[in-house]
mmCIF file of C-alpha atoms in Angstrom:
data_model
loop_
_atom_site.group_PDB
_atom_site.id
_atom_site.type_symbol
_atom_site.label_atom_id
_atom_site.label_comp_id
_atom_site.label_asym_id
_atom_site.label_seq_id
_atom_site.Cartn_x
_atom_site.Cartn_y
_atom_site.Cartn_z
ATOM 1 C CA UNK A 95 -52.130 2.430 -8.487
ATOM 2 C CA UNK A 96 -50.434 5.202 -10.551
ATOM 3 C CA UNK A 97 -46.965 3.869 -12.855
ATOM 4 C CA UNK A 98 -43.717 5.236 -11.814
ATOM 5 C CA UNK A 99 -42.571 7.211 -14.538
ATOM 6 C CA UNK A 100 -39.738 5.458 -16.031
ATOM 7 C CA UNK A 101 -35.832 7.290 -16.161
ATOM 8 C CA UNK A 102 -35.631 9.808 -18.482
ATOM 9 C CA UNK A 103 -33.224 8.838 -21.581
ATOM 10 C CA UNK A 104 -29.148 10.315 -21.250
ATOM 11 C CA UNK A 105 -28.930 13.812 -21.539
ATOM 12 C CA UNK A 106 -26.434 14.840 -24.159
ATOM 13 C CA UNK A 107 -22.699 13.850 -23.791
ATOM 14 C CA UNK A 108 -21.869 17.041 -22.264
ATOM 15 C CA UNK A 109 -24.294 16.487 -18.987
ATOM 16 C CA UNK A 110 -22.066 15.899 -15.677
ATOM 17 C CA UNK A 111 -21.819 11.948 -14.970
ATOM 18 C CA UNK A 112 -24.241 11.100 -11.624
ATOM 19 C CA UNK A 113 -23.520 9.125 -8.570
ATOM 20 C CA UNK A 114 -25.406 6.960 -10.596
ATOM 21 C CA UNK A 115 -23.202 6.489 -13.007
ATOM 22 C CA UNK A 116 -21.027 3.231 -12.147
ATOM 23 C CA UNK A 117 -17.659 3.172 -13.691
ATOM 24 C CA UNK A 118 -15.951 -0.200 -14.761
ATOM 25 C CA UNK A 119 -12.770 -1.955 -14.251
ATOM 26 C CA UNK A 120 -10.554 -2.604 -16.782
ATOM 27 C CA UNK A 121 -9.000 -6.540 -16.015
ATOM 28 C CA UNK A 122 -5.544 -5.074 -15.672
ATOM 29 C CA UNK A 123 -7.088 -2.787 -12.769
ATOM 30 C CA UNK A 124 -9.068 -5.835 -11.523
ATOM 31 C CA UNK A 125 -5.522 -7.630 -11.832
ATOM 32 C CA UNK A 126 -3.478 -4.902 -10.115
ATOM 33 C CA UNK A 127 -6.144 -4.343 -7.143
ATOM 34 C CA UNK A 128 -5.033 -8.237 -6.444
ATOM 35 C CA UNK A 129 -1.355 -7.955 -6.903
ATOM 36 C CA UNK A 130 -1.369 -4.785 -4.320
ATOM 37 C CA UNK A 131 -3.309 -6.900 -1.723
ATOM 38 C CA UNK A 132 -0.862 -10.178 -2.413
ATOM 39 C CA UNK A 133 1.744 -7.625 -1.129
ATOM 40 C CA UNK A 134 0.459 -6.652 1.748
ATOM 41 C CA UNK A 135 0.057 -9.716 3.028
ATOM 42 C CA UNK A 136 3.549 -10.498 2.260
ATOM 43 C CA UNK A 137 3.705 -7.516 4.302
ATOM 44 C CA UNK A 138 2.145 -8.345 7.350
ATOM 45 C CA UNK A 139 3.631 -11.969 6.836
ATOM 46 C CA UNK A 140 7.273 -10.787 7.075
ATOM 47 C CA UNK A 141 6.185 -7.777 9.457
ATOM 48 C CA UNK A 142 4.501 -10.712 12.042
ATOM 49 C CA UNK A 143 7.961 -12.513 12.180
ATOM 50 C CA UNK A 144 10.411 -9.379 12.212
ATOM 51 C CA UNK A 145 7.742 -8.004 14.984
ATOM 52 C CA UNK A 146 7.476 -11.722 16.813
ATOM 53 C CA UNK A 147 3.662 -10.807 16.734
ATOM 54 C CA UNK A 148 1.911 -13.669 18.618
ATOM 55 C CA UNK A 149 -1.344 -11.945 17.110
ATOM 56 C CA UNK A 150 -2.783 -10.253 13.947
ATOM 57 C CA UNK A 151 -6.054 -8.648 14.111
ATOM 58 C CA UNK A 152 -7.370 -11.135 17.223
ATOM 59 C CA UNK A 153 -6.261 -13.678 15.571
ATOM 60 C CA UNK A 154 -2.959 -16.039 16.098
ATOM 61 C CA UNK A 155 -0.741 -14.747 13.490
ATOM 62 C CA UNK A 156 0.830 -17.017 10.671
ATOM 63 C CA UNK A 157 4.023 -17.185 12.418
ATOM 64 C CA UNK A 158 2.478 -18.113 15.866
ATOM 65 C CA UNK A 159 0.460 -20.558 14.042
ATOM 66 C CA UNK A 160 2.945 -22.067 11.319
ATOM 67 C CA UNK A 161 6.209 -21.090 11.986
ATOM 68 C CA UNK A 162 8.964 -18.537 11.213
ATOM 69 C CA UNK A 163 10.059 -20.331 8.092
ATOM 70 C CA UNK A 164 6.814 -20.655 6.625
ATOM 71 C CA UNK A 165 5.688 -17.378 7.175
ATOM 72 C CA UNK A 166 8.728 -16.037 5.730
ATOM 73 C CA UNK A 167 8.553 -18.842 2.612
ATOM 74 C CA UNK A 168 4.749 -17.599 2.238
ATOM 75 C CA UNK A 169 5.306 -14.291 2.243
ATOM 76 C CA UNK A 170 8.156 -14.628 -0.619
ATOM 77 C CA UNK A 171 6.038 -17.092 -2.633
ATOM 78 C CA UNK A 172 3.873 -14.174 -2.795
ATOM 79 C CA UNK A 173 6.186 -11.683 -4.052
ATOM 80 C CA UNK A 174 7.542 -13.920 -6.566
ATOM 81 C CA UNK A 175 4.123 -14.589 -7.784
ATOM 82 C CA UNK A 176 3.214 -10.576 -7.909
ATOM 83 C CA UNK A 177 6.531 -10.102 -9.891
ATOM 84 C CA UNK A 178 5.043 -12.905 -13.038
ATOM 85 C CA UNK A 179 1.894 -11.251 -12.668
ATOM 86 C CA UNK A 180 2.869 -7.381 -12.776
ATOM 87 C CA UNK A 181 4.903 -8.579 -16.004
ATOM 88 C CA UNK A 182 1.811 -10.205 -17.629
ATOM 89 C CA UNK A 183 0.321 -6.440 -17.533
ATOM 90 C CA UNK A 184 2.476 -5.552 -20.241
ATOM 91 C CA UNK A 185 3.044 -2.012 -18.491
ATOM 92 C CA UNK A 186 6.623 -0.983 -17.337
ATOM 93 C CA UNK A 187 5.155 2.318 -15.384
ATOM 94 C CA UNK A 188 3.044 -0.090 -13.475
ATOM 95 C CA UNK A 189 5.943 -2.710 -12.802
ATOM 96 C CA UNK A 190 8.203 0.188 -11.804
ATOM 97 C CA UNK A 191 5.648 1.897 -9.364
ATOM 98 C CA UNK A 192 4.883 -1.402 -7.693
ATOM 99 C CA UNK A 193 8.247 -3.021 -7.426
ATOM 100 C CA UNK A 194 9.440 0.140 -5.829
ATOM 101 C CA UNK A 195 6.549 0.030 -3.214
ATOM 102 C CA UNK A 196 8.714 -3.517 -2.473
ATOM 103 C CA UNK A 197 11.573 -1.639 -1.604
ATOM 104 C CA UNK A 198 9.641 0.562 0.025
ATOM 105 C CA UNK A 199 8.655 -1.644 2.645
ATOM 106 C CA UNK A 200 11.908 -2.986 3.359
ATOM 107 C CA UNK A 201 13.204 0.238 3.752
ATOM 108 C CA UNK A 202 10.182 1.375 6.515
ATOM 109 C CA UNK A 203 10.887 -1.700 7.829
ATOM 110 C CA UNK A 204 14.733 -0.982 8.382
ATOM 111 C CA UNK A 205 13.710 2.641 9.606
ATOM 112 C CA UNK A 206 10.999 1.093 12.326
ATOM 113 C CA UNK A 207 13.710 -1.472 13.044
ATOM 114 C CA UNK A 208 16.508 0.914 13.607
ATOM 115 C CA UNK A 209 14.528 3.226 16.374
ATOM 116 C CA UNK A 210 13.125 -0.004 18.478
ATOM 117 C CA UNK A 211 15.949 -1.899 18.008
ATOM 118 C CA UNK A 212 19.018 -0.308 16.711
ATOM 119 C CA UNK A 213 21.005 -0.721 19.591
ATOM 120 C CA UNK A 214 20.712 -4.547 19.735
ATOM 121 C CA UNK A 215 21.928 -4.790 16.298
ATOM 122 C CA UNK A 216 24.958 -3.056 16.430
ATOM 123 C CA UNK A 217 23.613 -0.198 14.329
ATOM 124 C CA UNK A 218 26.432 2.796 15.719
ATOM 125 C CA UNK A 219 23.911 5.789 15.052
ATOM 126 C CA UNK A 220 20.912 4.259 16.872
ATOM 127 C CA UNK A 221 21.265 6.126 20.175
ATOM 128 C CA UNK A 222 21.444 9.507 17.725
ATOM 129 C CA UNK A 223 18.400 8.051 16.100
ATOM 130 C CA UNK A 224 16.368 7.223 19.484
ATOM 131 C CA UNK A 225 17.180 10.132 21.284
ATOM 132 C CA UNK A 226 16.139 12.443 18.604
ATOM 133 C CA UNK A 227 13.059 14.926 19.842
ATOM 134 C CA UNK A 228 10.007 16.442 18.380
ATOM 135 C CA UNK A 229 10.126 17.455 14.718
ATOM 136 C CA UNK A 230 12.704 14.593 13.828
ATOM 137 C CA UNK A 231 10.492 11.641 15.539
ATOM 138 C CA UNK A 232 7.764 13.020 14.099
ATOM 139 C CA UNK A 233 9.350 13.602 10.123
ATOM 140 C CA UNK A 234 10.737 9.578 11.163
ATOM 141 C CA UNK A 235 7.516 8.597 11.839
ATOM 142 C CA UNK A 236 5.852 9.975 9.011
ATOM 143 C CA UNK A 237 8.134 8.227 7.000
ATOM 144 C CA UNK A 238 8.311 5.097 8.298
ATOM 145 C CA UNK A 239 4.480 5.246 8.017
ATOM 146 C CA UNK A 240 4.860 6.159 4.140
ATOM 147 C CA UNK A 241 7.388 3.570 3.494
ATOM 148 C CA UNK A 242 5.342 0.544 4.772
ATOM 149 C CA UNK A 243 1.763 1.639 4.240
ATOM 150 C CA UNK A 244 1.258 4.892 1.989
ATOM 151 C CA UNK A 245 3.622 3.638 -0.303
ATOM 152 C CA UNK A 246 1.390 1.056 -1.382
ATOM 153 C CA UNK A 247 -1.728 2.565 -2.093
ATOM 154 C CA UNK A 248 -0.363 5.940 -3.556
ATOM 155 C CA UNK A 249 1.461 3.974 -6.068
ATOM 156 C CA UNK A 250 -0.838 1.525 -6.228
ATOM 157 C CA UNK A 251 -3.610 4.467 -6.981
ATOM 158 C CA UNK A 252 -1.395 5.809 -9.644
ATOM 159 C CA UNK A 253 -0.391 2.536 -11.232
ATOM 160 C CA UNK A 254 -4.749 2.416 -11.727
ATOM 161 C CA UNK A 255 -5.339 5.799 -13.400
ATOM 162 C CA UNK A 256 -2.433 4.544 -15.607
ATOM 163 C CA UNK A 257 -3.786 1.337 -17.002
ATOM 164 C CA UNK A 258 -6.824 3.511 -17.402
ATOM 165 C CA UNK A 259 -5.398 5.226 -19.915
ATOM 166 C CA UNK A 260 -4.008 7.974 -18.288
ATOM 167 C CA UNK A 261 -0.780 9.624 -20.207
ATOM 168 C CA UNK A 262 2.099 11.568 -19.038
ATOM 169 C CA UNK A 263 1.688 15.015 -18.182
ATOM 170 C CA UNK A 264 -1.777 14.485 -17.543
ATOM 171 C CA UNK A 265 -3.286 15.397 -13.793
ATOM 172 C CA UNK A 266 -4.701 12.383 -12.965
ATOM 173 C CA UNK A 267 -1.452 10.166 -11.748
ATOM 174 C CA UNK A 268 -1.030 12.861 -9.442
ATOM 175 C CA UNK A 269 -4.162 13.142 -7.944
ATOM 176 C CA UNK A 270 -4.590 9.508 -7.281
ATOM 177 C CA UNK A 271 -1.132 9.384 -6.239
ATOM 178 C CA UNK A 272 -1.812 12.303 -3.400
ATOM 179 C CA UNK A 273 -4.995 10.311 -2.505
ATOM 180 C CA UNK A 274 -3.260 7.021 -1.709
ATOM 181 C CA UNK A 275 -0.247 8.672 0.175
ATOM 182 C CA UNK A 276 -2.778 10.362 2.436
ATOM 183 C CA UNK A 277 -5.326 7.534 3.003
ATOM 184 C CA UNK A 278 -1.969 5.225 3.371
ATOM 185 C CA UNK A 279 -1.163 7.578 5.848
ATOM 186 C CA UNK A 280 -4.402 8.737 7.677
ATOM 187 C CA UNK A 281 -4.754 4.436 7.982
ATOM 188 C CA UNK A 282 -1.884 3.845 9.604
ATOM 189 C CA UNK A 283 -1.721 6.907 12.095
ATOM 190 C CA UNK A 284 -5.276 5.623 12.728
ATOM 191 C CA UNK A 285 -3.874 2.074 13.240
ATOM 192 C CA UNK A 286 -1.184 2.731 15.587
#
């Protein structure tokens, strides 16, 4: 039978990369990728309680299986342990971009909390807030769905292209930024 003709050797350093072509991780991206996930299951911990979810995908969720006051324990050992490790990057963009997705949770949290519930907690604008129509539910919504999702992963995208180098000014942080917000968002529309 005839040989396959073996790959031909690199072109020169100006040829457009391939599919082919399989980028690497830096360990700081590698480390990052975990610290975003550790937060969203502190998420989903905290979100199960606030929620009183008996169930997360099929599944009995922590709080119907453990408790309340593990769940919520859990979720803030996890928080406390992304904090040490987003420090041990040794880059304050990063930290800043990913403790402020923290914040942004609570915040979409308060916002989902305040249209379902606003009433029951004593909040005096909720009945302005629930009775709001079209445009404003929507605008809400979107938020809400940025603050506790898209958040995340835009920031999350951005704090990549930055420990991969990427410097102020340049395109890139915005661009991966863009593409997190709208796959954050696209997911949970999708979700819901």
């Amino acid at each position: 039978p005839p040989r396959p003709h073996p790959m031909p050797p690199p072109g020169p350093s100006h040829d457009v990369p391939t599919l082919s072509t399989s980028p690497s991780l830096l360990p700081t991206q590698i480390r990052l990728a975990q610290i975003v996930e550790m937060i969203h299951v502190a998420s989903l911990l905290h979100d199960d309680v606030i929620d009183r979810s008996p169930l997360r995908r099929g599944q009995p969720s922590a709080p119907a299986a453990f408790g309340n006051k593990l769940s919520v324990l859990a979720g803030d050992f996890l928080l406390g342990r992304t904090s040490a490790a987003l420090s041990r990057l040794g880059e304050s963009e990063v930290v800043e971009l990913i403790a402020s997705v923290i914040a942004n949770l609570v915040e979409g949290e308060i916002l989902q909390l305040k249209a379902i519930h606003g009433e029951d907690l004593g909040l005096s604008d909720a009945q302005n807030f629930r009775s709001n129509v079209g445009q404003d539910n929507w605008n809400i919504y979107m938020q809400k769905n940025y603050m506790k999702t898209a958040s995340l992963m835009a920031k999350g995208a951005r704090a990549a292209v930055v420990l991969g180098g990427c410097r102020e000014g340049e395109v890139w942080k915005e661009i991966a930024y863009a593409y997190g917000r709208n796959l954050g968002i696209a997911f949970q529309v999708n979700w819901k």
